[in-house]
Amino acid sequence: MKRKGSSPTMKDVAREAGVALGTVSKVFNGIPVGEEYKRKVEDAAKLLGYQVNTYARALKTNKTLTAALILPNTTDPFFSLLAGEVCKTLARRGYRMLLALSDADPDAEQQCVRMVEQNKVDGIIGLTYNPALEISESVPYVSIDRYFSPAVPCVASDNFGGGQMAARKLLELGCERLLFFRIGSDVPGEADKRGDGFQAACLQAGVEYEALRLRDEDGYAPFLAFLREHLREGRLDFDGIFCNTDKLAYHVARMLAELGVRVPEDVQIIGFDGIRRFGSEALYCSTISQPVGQIAETAVDILLQEDRTHLPSLICLPVSYVSDGTTKG
Amino acid sequence: MKRKGSSPTMKDVAREAGVALGTVSKVFNGIPVGEEYKRKVEDAAKLLGYQVNTYARALKTNKTLTAALILPNTTDPFFSLLAGEVCKTLARRGYRMLLALSDADPDAEQQCVRMVEQNKVDGIIGLTYNPALEISESVPYVSIDRYFSPAVPCVASDNFGGGQMAARKLLELGCERLLFFRIGSDVPGEADKRGDGFQAACLQAGVEYEALRLRDEDGYAPFLAFLREHLREGRLDFDGIFCNTDKLAYHVARMLAELGVRVPEDVQIIGFDGIRRFGSEALYCSTISQPVGQIAETAVDILLQEDRTHLPSLICLPVSYVSDGTTKG
């Protein structure tokens, strides 16, 4: 039965449900309570036609229970997985997620930040490419994959450890002539450490390696040209390739197939990311897999932390090697 | 120079920028104005440290310039593409996007709807599987891929036309013994019309066909069993298969490879969706491609339409056939 005239209040809902006011507040704020209490409150709210006025509450409490995620796009599977994990993690904490897409354009990224700051969100998680991004100190900000300063917490995979892992795995699998292929943004970021880790492990093992490092705008053609140059009588000068992304590994595997080089018999390939076909089916290649769920959870935990005086500068989360098709094990 | 003490107002920004108050309002609401005006306003706002208080404005104008998108997940590439296109389309109209993920669970979907209604969004776009979903009449709602009632506008691909297109294309490419494979949700939805359209085109052409229709919980194994049963001396009883999704087509192509059947030489396969590897690389199969960008734009257009007295019930947008690998043309 809907009451007419005056709008029902939280107190009315508590009375109707026969629970304490605090319980009603918890339910409406997404804080876990017993299933039975939750149902009682929801039934009472429905019966009374009670509508939480988030905006009025936001003005009163200065909390919006809304956080924003800034990403370049949702086309790249790593970004879309991350969007899903951040959204689900925030929802479990009673938070809604605003999604803002920047197309990796520095100006658009700055506009995204300003836009969500204006919207008085309780925090921002950003995966951006603008090295000069201006962030307001009044809104908690957590960066993913890009380190700004000690004052801005950054969450990333253990990219350095992943690069080491790739080199060691290729050596362990019998490779003797290693190659590192890299393509990506010009802007320095945590992902660059994949190559650093690979180099460190090669040095430590006393193994030399060759490398070709390109920028996104160079495209994939130079990799094919490089492979052709190093092909002698159907045999490649290298027998182990570490690619800085699964997408690059996928392209390199296709190029080698075109050149008649067998993978993994003649050349073994390890990628980085752990991308699955259709988001949930088979991997594209043997890979260093990123812990996307853990990255999301850690970023949200830091974002919503009440005491903001002793936040970490950089948290690197453990990656894992997964064998699938492009290596011998 | 930041002014201390009292907070700057929109009037202060207009005075500083030397533009009309209406221009300032347009810029802050994302309504297009000349680039020069936009820059003047933004520079003035920055100089004065002006922050738009969206919440105060929302209470005053009863507009939040926020819309919500409800999706099962962002793991499925069709959903993640849709999320990106809806987000970008809303941004162009000056709107922010709240993303709510339901995991295709009916209760979670209902909670998503309630949650975003409570948040006083200006509208909801939902791709849901709850046939009994309760939608408040006070918040504009546009459904994607699921028809509820004449009062709830639904936007989808032309699934029926796509099914017809697949049958006609297979016949045109010389197939004589057709097969339809379907896997999906139990809940009726627009995507079911893919099979209806396929059937209609077969009937019209006077061609018989066989079909195997499964529910998600059945898994892919029955398809493999079916194919095995219809294999005689390495030759399949069918030479053209229409799969209701690209993901199913991908699995079927792998099964046929396992069984030693050549694709497309012996059997041609057409999927549905237009999913690309890594979101932007090669297609998985020849396919009926969905116009994801157009679906997003149409849904947003209808959602934000001022006059809500004459809205369409169902809008079906044109699909297209794209040949890639699993057909002879």
XYZ file of C-alpha atoms in Angstrom:
658
model
C 0.000 0.000 0.000
C 1.492 3.310 -1.047
C 0.918 6.210 1.298
C -0.176 9.354 -0.443
C 0.730 12.907 0.473
C 3.982 12.953 2.426
C 6.854 10.795 1.224
C 7.824 7.899 3.489
C 11.075 8.262 5.412
C 13.720 5.740 6.487
C 12.062 5.749 9.906
C 8.763 4.670 8.308
C 10.575 1.841 6.556
C 12.230 0.735 9.822
C 8.844 0.741 11.621
C 7.120 -1.177 8.793
C 9.955 -3.728 8.606
C 10.218 -4.056 12.382
C 13.978 -3.473 12.329
C 16.339 -0.831 13.670
C 16.920 2.357 11.682
C 20.600 1.419 11.358
C 19.641 -1.794 9.573
C 17.611 0.151 7.007
C 20.534 2.488 6.462
C 22.891 -0.456 5.949
C 20.622 -2.081 3.361
C 20.260 1.156 1.384
C 24.007 1.685 1.501
C 24.814 -1.809 0.296
C 26.491 -2.806 3.558
C 25.941 -6.550 4.212
C 23.240 -7.536 6.726
C 21.469 -10.890 7.211
C 19.396 -12.035 4.201
C 16.214 -12.007 6.301
C 16.726 -8.416 7.464
C 17.551 -7.366 3.943
C 14.341 -8.889 2.595
C 12.244 -7.295 5.381
C 13.683 -3.847 4.631
C 13.293 -4.253 0.873
C 9.695 -5.475 1.224
C 8.827 -2.598 3.544
C 10.481 -0.060 1.229
C 8.554 -1.484 -1.721
C 5.261 -1.503 0.189
C 5.683 2.120 1.228
C 7.017 3.239 -2.127
C 10.153 4.507 -0.430
C 12.794 5.928 -2.768
C 16.268 6.661 -1.470
C 17.188 10.157 -2.521
C 20.878 9.725 -3.124
C 21.359 13.311 -4.134
C 19.818 14.765 -1.003
C 21.867 12.320 1.018
C 25.020 13.240 -0.850
C 24.565 16.897 0.031
C 23.974 16.006 3.670
C 26.733 13.440 4.209
C 29.136 14.649 1.551
C 29.292 11.024 0.320
C 27.945 9.957 -3.069
C 28.743 6.237 -2.852
C 29.914 6.659 -6.431
C 33.399 6.118 -7.828
C 34.614 6.742 -11.353
C 36.760 4.521 -13.549
C 38.668 6.181 -16.378
C 39.822 3.836 -19.155
C 40.978 4.366 -22.742
C 38.262 2.047 -24.140
C 36.371 -1.188 -23.536
C 37.421 -2.729 -26.857
C 40.760 -3.994 -25.565
C 39.972 -7.166 -23.583
C 42.286 -6.240 -20.698
C 40.407 -2.960 -20.221
C 36.979 -4.591 -20.473
C 37.934 -7.276 -17.941
C 39.265 -4.578 -15.634
C 36.047 -2.537 -16.007
C 34.004 -5.590 -15.025
C 36.145 -6.450 -12.010
C 36.259 -2.861 -10.710
C 32.477 -2.523 -11.182
C 31.742 -5.769 -9.314
C 34.202 -4.940 -6.515
C 32.687 -1.483 -6.025
C 29.165 -2.966 -6.040
C 30.146 -5.366 -3.242
C 31.218 -2.316 -1.233
C 27.900 -0.575 -1.931
C 29.373 1.739 -4.545
C 28.168 2.600 -8.019
C 30.635 3.007 -10.875
C 30.740 5.838 -13.375
C 32.640 4.775 -16.488
C 34.499 7.413 -18.493
C 36.350 6.524 -21.713
C 39.238 8.648 -22.913
C 40.432 6.902 -26.085
C 43.910 7.311 -24.503
C 43.837 10.965 -25.568
C 45.653 13.180 -22.999
C 43.142 16.053 -23.286
C 40.173 13.694 -23.089
C 41.749 12.100 -20.023
C 42.107 15.495 -18.340
C 38.473 16.257 -19.224
C 37.394 12.915 -17.758
C 39.158 13.714 -14.504
C 37.610 17.188 -14.353
C 34.189 15.855 -15.263
C 34.138 13.230 -12.557
C 35.640 15.615 -10.001
C 32.817 18.050 -10.775
C 30.383 15.229 -10.262
C 31.625 15.015 -6.672
C 32.474 11.328 -6.824
C 34.038 9.764 -3.753
C 37.066 8.608 -5.722
C 38.624 7.970 -9.113
C 40.479 4.947 -10.480
C 42.327 5.871 -13.647
C 44.259 4.008 -16.315
C 45.597 6.925 -18.320
C 48.376 7.905 -20.728
C 48.667 11.616 -19.924
C 51.969 12.030 -18.030
C 50.986 15.578 -16.973
C 47.510 14.639 -15.737
C 46.306 17.145 -13.123
C 44.600 15.444 -10.220
C 42.711 17.330 -7.522
C 43.951 16.563 -4.030
C 40.396 16.706 -2.732
C 39.284 13.522 -4.546
C 40.998 10.196 -3.741
C 42.733 8.891 -6.855
C 44.278 5.482 -7.564
C 46.267 4.984 -10.736
C 46.512 1.665 -12.550
C 49.660 0.801 -14.541
C 51.096 4.343 -14.383
C 53.181 5.785 -11.577
C 52.774 9.537 -11.063
C 54.335 10.398 -7.718
C 54.646 8.989 -4.187
C 51.403 10.829 -3.329
C 49.311 8.963 -5.916
C 48.952 5.244 -5.166
C 49.577 3.064 -8.229
C 48.414 -0.538 -8.626
C 49.880 -2.800 -11.310
C 50.916 -6.337 -12.070
C 54.431 -7.336 -11.121
C 55.574 -6.509 -14.639
C 59.272 -6.775 -13.810
C 58.796 -10.188 -12.206
C 56.703 -11.264 -15.186
C 59.462 -10.346 -17.608
C 61.974 -12.312 -15.516
C 59.571 -15.232 -15.408
C 59.257 -15.239 -19.218
C 63.041 -15.284 -19.762
C 63.612 -18.024 -17.184
C 60.761 -20.137 -18.562
C 62.075 -19.925 -22.137
C 65.570 -20.928 -20.937
C 64.116 -23.731 -18.827
C 62.240 -24.996 -21.894
C 65.520 -25.315 -23.783
C 65.665 -22.038 -25.701
C 69.181 -20.755 -26.381
C 68.739 -17.751 -28.662
C 66.261 -15.298 -27.138
C 64.390 -12.383 -28.691
C 62.270 -9.649 -27.109
C 59.537 -7.920 -29.120
C 57.788 -4.856 -27.725
C 55.081 -2.555 -29.068
C 53.229 0.057 -27.062
C 52.790 3.647 -26.007
C 55.548 6.251 -25.922
C 54.482 7.340 -22.451
C 56.509 5.587 -19.749
C 54.430 3.163 -17.715
C 54.661 0.168 -15.435
C 54.312 -2.200 -18.419
C 57.760 -1.091 -19.625
C 59.204 -3.113 -16.759
C 58.311 -6.308 -18.639
C 61.312 -5.671 -20.860
C 63.483 -4.604 -17.913
C 62.704 -7.836 -16.068
C 63.413 -9.909 -19.170
C 66.780 -8.167 -19.562
C 67.674 -8.606 -15.887
C 66.993 -12.354 -16.029
C 69.012 -12.757 -19.241
C 71.951 -10.862 -17.724
C 71.759 -12.955 -14.591
C 71.744 -16.155 -16.628
C 74.637 -14.872 -18.744
C 72.525 -15.107 -21.905
C 72.549 -12.497 -24.649
C 69.342 -11.566 -26.407
C 68.192 -9.334 -29.232
C 65.289 -6.912 -29.043
C 63.010 -4.863 -31.267
C 61.051 -2.156 -29.470
C 58.367 -0.252 -31.390
C 55.727 2.372 -30.743
C 52.045 1.757 -31.501
C 52.159 4.034 -34.536
C 54.909 1.894 -36.116
C 52.478 -1.011 -36.623
C 53.409 -4.682 -36.891
C 55.160 -4.654 -40.278
C 58.700 -4.031 -38.869
C 58.393 -7.251 -36.825
C 57.719 -9.262 -39.976
C 60.637 -7.572 -41.757
C 62.899 -8.359 -38.779
C 61.829 -12.024 -38.784
C 62.438 -12.290 -42.541
C 65.943 -10.830 -42.132
C 66.761 -13.437 -39.515
C 65.475 -16.407 -41.493
C 68.147 -18.628 -43.063
C 67.034 -21.654 -45.073
C 63.664 -21.810 -43.267
C 65.341 -21.629 -39.879
C 64.993 -18.602 -37.602
C 68.073 -17.263 -35.799
C 66.022 -17.394 -32.579
C 64.229 -20.191 -30.758
C 62.488 -18.243 -27.979
C 60.492 -14.999 -28.257
C 58.998 -12.963 -25.433
C 56.307 -10.545 -26.645
C 55.177 -7.738 -24.326
C 51.470 -8.479 -24.993
C 49.362 -11.477 -26.018
C 48.134 -9.492 -29.007
C 51.687 -9.094 -30.286
C 52.345 -12.799 -29.604
C 49.240 -13.644 -31.642
C 50.521 -11.569 -34.583
C 54.048 -13.003 -34.313
C 52.699 -16.579 -34.292
C 50.763 -15.812 -37.478
C 53.846 -14.278 -39.114
C 55.940 -17.333 -38.251
C 53.240 -19.633 -39.672
C 53.373 -17.577 -42.881
C 57.159 -17.935 -42.975
C 56.858 -21.690 -42.490
C 58.426 -21.682 -39.025
C 56.817 -24.173 -36.621
C 55.541 -23.017 -33.195
C 56.399 -24.386 -30.632
C 58.627 -27.036 -32.316
C 61.171 -24.574 -33.780
C 60.334 -21.371 -31.944
C 58.590 -20.944 -28.593
C 56.598 -17.787 -27.819
C 55.442 -16.296 -24.517
C 53.041 -13.339 -24.408
C 51.858 -11.154 -21.530
C 48.304 -10.452 -20.249
C 46.363 -13.719 -20.186
C 43.675 -12.694 -22.694
C 41.100 -15.363 -23.532
C 39.132 -15.763 -26.754
C 35.592 -14.380 -26.295
C 36.730 -13.220 -22.854
C 36.376 -16.671 -21.299
C 37.492 -19.374 -23.765
C 40.979 -20.586 -24.713
C 44.109 -18.446 -24.304
C 45.781 -17.165 -27.456
C 49.254 -18.278 -26.409
C 51.461 -19.315 -23.524
C 51.504 -16.213 -21.411
C 52.321 -14.303 -18.240
C 48.815 -13.808 -16.877
C 47.794 -10.620 -15.055
C 45.692 -10.924 -11.866
C 42.932 -8.594 -13.082
C 40.526 -9.368 -10.231
C 43.209 -8.713 -7.636
C 44.244 -5.466 -9.341
C 40.623 -4.274 -9.195
C 40.162 -5.298 -5.561
C 43.402 -3.676 -4.455
C 42.640 -0.439 -6.299
C 39.155 -0.247 -4.736
C 40.494 -1.097 -1.257
C 43.020 1.727 -1.437
C 40.501 4.123 -2.963
C 37.943 3.636 -0.192
C 40.438 3.514 2.687
C 39.367 6.013 5.367
C 42.821 6.863 6.717
C 44.658 8.377 3.762
C 47.849 9.356 5.606
C 49.945 6.232 4.989
C 49.060 4.958 1.525
C 51.535 2.855 -0.486
C 53.064 4.430 -3.602
C 53.169 1.314 -5.731
C 51.649 -2.119 -5.285
C 52.751 -4.861 -7.691
C 50.598 -7.978 -7.744
C 51.846 -11.480 -8.573
C 51.565 -12.706 -12.156
C 51.618 -16.359 -13.201
C 52.896 -18.351 -16.164
C 50.253 -20.301 -18.091
C 51.303 -22.706 -20.819
C 49.014 -22.939 -23.841
C 50.135 -23.964 -27.282
C 53.058 -21.703 -28.146
C 55.609 -23.304 -25.797
C 56.689 -26.892 -25.158
C 55.526 -26.739 -21.541
C 44.523 32.957 -9.322
C 42.165 31.228 -6.931
C 39.826 33.467 -4.960
C 39.648 32.607 -1.299
C 36.615 32.759 0.967
C 33.405 32.607 -1.065
C 33.155 30.007 -3.859
C 32.971 31.388 -7.391
C 29.620 31.109 -9.198
C 28.716 30.545 -12.855
C 28.184 34.328 -13.089
C 31.789 34.901 -11.950
C 32.982 32.495 -14.645
C 30.886 34.276 -17.315
C 32.312 37.667 -16.257
C 35.901 36.370 -16.202
C 35.489 34.681 -19.599
C 33.651 37.634 -21.126
C 30.820 35.446 -22.385
C 27.084 35.130 -21.683
C 25.887 33.103 -18.694
C 24.068 30.745 -21.119
C 27.375 29.919 -22.812
C 28.912 28.920 -19.487
C 25.900 26.741 -18.752
C 26.184 25.058 -22.149
C 29.869 24.273 -21.667
C 29.279 22.774 -18.206
C 26.376 20.699 -19.553
C 28.374 19.347 -22.477
C 26.216 21.113 -25.077
C 28.363 22.040 -28.110
C 29.530 25.652 -28.424
C 32.338 27.136 -30.531
C 35.815 25.878 -29.614
C 36.955 29.416 -28.738
C 34.034 29.996 -26.322
C 34.609 26.598 -24.776
C 38.273 27.362 -24.153
C 37.458 30.809 -22.678
C 34.943 29.289 -20.273
C 37.236 26.443 -19.288
C 40.184 28.785 -18.735
C 38.055 31.122 -16.613
C 36.656 28.207 -14.591
C 40.159 26.930 -13.978
C 41.487 30.366 -13.046
C 38.694 30.911 -10.528
C 38.784 27.356 -9.222
C 35.131 26.945 -10.143
C 33.670 23.498 -9.471
C 30.286 22.560 -10.907
C 28.187 21.106 -8.100
C 26.243 18.501 -10.005
C 24.348 17.360 -6.958
C 23.043 20.799 -6.065
C 22.118 21.283 -9.703
C 20.364 17.919 -9.823
C 18.148 18.881 -6.896
C 17.332 22.207 -8.547
C 16.678 21.075 -12.118
C 15.653 17.502 -11.407
C 18.219 16.460 -14.049
C 21.328 14.481 -13.188
C 22.823 14.231 -16.686
C 23.523 10.632 -15.733
C 22.186 7.488 -17.381
C 22.701 3.899 -16.283
C 23.602 0.891 -18.394
C 22.715 -2.544 -17.016
C 24.616 -5.454 -18.583
C 25.251 -9.063 -17.540
C 29.047 -8.614 -17.678
C 31.887 -7.002 -19.627
C 33.657 -10.307 -20.304
C 31.542 -11.174 -23.343
C 32.978 -9.072 -26.192
C 29.526 -8.050 -27.492
C 28.658 -6.609 -24.085
C 31.992 -4.825 -23.695
C 31.704 -3.274 -27.171
C 28.164 -2.179 -26.353
C 29.311 -0.659 -23.041
C 31.955 1.359 -24.875
C 29.604 2.599 -27.590
C 26.843 3.562 -25.120
C 29.392 5.352 -22.909
C 30.848 7.329 -25.825
C 27.410 8.186 -27.231
C 26.189 9.429 -23.835
C 29.387 11.466 -23.384
C 28.789 13.204 -26.720
C 25.361 14.214 -25.393
C 26.888 15.546 -22.168
C 25.824 12.543 -20.115
C 27.784 10.380 -17.699
C 27.268 6.624 -17.610
C 26.764 4.487 -14.524
C 27.591 0.860 -15.273
C 25.783 -1.882 -13.346
C 26.597 -5.554 -13.912
C 24.011 -8.242 -13.138
C 25.755 -11.485 -14.112
C 22.433 -12.207 -15.951
C 20.879 -13.070 -12.578
C 17.172 -12.029 -12.476
C 17.316 -10.850 -8.848
C 20.536 -8.951 -9.421
C 18.973 -7.341 -12.479
C 15.993 -6.203 -10.421
C 18.374 -4.841 -7.780
C 20.335 -2.992 -10.485
C 17.142 -1.362 -11.738
C 16.101 -0.362 -8.204
C 19.566 0.857 -7.364
C 19.829 3.125 -10.382
C 16.251 4.344 -9.985
C 17.089 5.296 -6.399
C 20.091 7.132 -7.691
C 17.698 9.378 -9.642
C 19.316 8.795 -13.001
C 17.708 10.419 -16.030
C 17.312 7.074 -17.782
C 18.259 3.410 -17.924
C 19.422 1.256 -20.823
C 19.163 -2.410 -19.906
C 20.229 -5.685 -21.483
C 18.588 -8.125 -19.076
C 17.323 -11.696 -18.820
C 14.608 -11.249 -16.175
C 11.280 -11.563 -18.041
C 9.366 -10.181 -15.030
C 11.640 -7.172 -14.526
C 9.770 -4.358 -12.775
C 10.514 -0.994 -14.292
C 9.392 2.281 -12.735
C 7.353 4.427 -15.114
C 9.010 7.523 -13.722
C 12.448 6.739 -15.192
C 12.841 6.423 -18.991
C 13.937 2.889 -19.875
C 15.207 1.448 -23.148
C 15.678 -2.286 -23.476
C 18.295 -3.887 -25.700
C 17.634 -7.308 -27.252
C 14.567 -8.056 -25.087
C 10.999 -6.958 -25.837
C 8.867 -6.329 -22.738
C 5.736 -4.481 -23.869
C 4.684 -1.770 -26.315
C 5.377 0.769 -23.552
C 9.078 -0.128 -23.242
C 11.105 0.719 -26.350
C 13.387 -2.127 -27.436
C 16.436 -1.750 -29.683
C 18.041 -4.771 -31.347
C 19.767 -5.949 -34.472
C 17.547 -7.196 -37.273
C 17.979 -10.734 -35.982
C 15.272 -12.186 -38.225
C 16.787 -10.570 -41.325
C 20.219 -11.793 -40.221
C 18.988 -15.376 -39.987
C 17.477 -15.106 -43.464
C 20.712 -13.614 -44.741
C 22.730 -16.545 -43.349
C 20.488 -19.174 -45.008
C 20.467 -17.372 -48.355
C 24.224 -16.846 -48.274
C 24.939 -20.529 -47.557
C 22.606 -21.559 -50.430
C 24.201 -18.963 -52.726
C 27.632 -20.397 -51.869
C 26.501 -23.836 -53.053
C 25.434 -25.499 -49.803
C 22.674 -28.081 -50.190
C 22.316 -29.725 -46.791
C 21.835 -27.064 -44.110
C 22.145 -27.276 -40.346
C 21.233 -24.769 -37.616
C 23.008 -24.833 -34.257
C 21.755 -22.718 -31.370
C 22.871 -22.279 -27.783
C 21.638 -19.595 -25.423
C 19.350 -18.482 -22.636
C 15.973 -20.038 -21.868
C 14.406 -16.607 -21.589
C 12.786 -15.535 -24.874
C 14.622 -12.659 -26.525
C 15.105 -10.914 -29.836
C 18.127 -13.118 -30.632
C 15.758 -16.111 -30.968
C 14.599 -14.570 -34.247
C 17.935 -15.583 -35.790
C 16.603 -19.135 -35.976
C 13.158 -17.975 -37.097
C 14.655 -15.995 -39.975
C 16.876 -18.924 -40.970
C 13.808 -21.193 -41.027
C 11.729 -18.711 -43.028
C 14.407 -18.407 -45.708
C 14.813 -22.191 -45.926
C 11.038 -22.659 -46.279
C 10.891 -19.964 -48.929
C 13.709 -21.612 -50.870
C 12.035 -25.019 -50.516
C 15.086 -26.363 -48.676
C 14.858 -28.649 -45.645
C 17.296 -28.265 -42.769
C 18.112 -29.905 -39.472
C 18.553 -28.088 -36.181
C 19.965 -28.614 -32.706
C 18.862 -26.031 -30.149
C 20.468 -26.079 -26.688
C 20.382 -24.057 -23.498
C 23.555 -22.546 -22.002
C 23.581 -25.110 -19.207
C 23.753 -27.970 -21.760
C 27.271 -26.960 -22.801
C 28.899 -27.689 -26.163
C 29.331 -31.463 -25.860
C 25.961 -32.346 -27.484
C 27.037 -30.484 -30.640
C 30.140 -32.673 -30.926
C 28.049 -35.811 -30.348
C 25.607 -34.670 -33.043
C 28.415 -34.039 -35.523
C 29.962 -37.461 -34.792
C 26.590 -39.157 -35.404
C 26.297 -37.457 -38.775
C 29.789 -38.319 -39.942
C 30.046 -41.125 -42.509
C 33.474 -42.122 -43.793
C 34.956 -38.728 -42.944
C 32.140 -36.896 -44.686
C 29.544 -34.850 -42.789
C 25.854 -35.162 -43.750
C 25.763 -31.346 -43.931
C 27.708 -28.816 -45.961
C 26.446 -25.549 -44.465
C 26.056 -24.657 -40.776
C 24.530 -21.500 -39.329
C 25.500 -20.954 -35.671
C 23.542 -18.426 -33.609
C 26.749 -16.831 -32.242
C 30.362 -16.433 -33.351
C 31.457 -18.190 -30.170
C 29.465 -21.277 -31.110
C 30.827 -21.080 -34.681
C 34.357 -20.962 -33.226
C 33.712 -24.103 -31.180
C 32.057 -25.908 -34.110
C 34.997 -25.089 -36.403
C 37.364 -26.589 -33.802
C 35.202 -29.710 -33.483
C 35.154 -30.186 -37.251
C 38.955 -29.795 -37.386
C 39.194 -32.498 -34.703
C 36.923 -34.749 -36.778
C 39.061 -34.165 -39.871
C 36.366 -32.219 -41.731
C 37.737 -29.318 -43.782
C 36.297 -25.797 -43.363
C 35.296 -24.189 -45.735
C 36.116 -26.825 -48.402
C 33.704 -29.510 -47.125
C 31.559 -27.541 -44.702
C 30.892 -23.796 -44.618
C 30.037 -22.045 -41.362
C 28.387 -18.670 -40.676
C 28.215 -17.225 -37.161
C 26.388 -14.206 -35.761
C 27.748 -11.124 -33.910
C 30.885 -9.919 -35.679
C 33.274 -10.447 -32.755
C 36.929 -9.638 -33.442
C 39.985 -11.136 -31.783
C 41.331 -8.729 -29.129
C 38.277 -6.581 -29.854
C 39.758 -5.091 -33.003
C 41.764 -7.711 -34.923
C 40.586 -10.503 -37.268
C 37.067 -11.966 -37.121
C 36.705 -15.520 -35.834
C 34.540 -16.654 -38.752
C 32.307 -15.561 -41.592
C 29.475 -13.859 -39.761
C 26.337 -11.761 -39.627
C 27.739 -8.634 -38.010
C 25.717 -6.582 -35.513
C 25.779 -2.760 -35.823
C 26.849 -2.174 -32.210
C 27.527 1.547 -32.630
C 24.137 2.116 -34.232
C 22.383 0.104 -31.504
C 24.029 2.308 -28.860
C 23.197 5.550 -30.662
C 19.590 4.568 -31.246
C 19.100 3.477 -27.637
C 20.568 6.754 -26.331
C 18.515 8.833 -28.800
C 15.286 7.215 -27.629
C 16.309 7.399 -23.975
C 16.973 11.133 -24.076
C 14.031 12.061 -26.309
C 12.036 14.860 -24.632
C 8.604 13.967 -26.007
C 7.902 10.474 -24.682
C 4.335 10.131 -26.012
C 5.063 8.445 -29.349
C 8.017 6.143 -28.832
C 8.561 3.085 -31.062
C 8.101 -0.363 -29.475
C 10.834 -2.134 -31.386
C 13.622 -0.869 -33.609
C 15.613 -3.454 -35.577
C 18.869 -2.232 -37.082
C 20.460 -3.598 -40.246
C 23.061 -6.356 -39.950
C 25.613 -7.231 -42.624
C 27.316 -10.370 -43.881
C 31.107 -10.395 -43.599
C 33.087 -13.228 -45.171
C 36.165 -14.391 -43.261
C 37.638 -17.843 -43.508
C 34.807 -20.252 -42.774
C 32.927 -19.777 -46.073
C 33.978 -19.866 -49.723
C 32.977 -16.225 -50.220
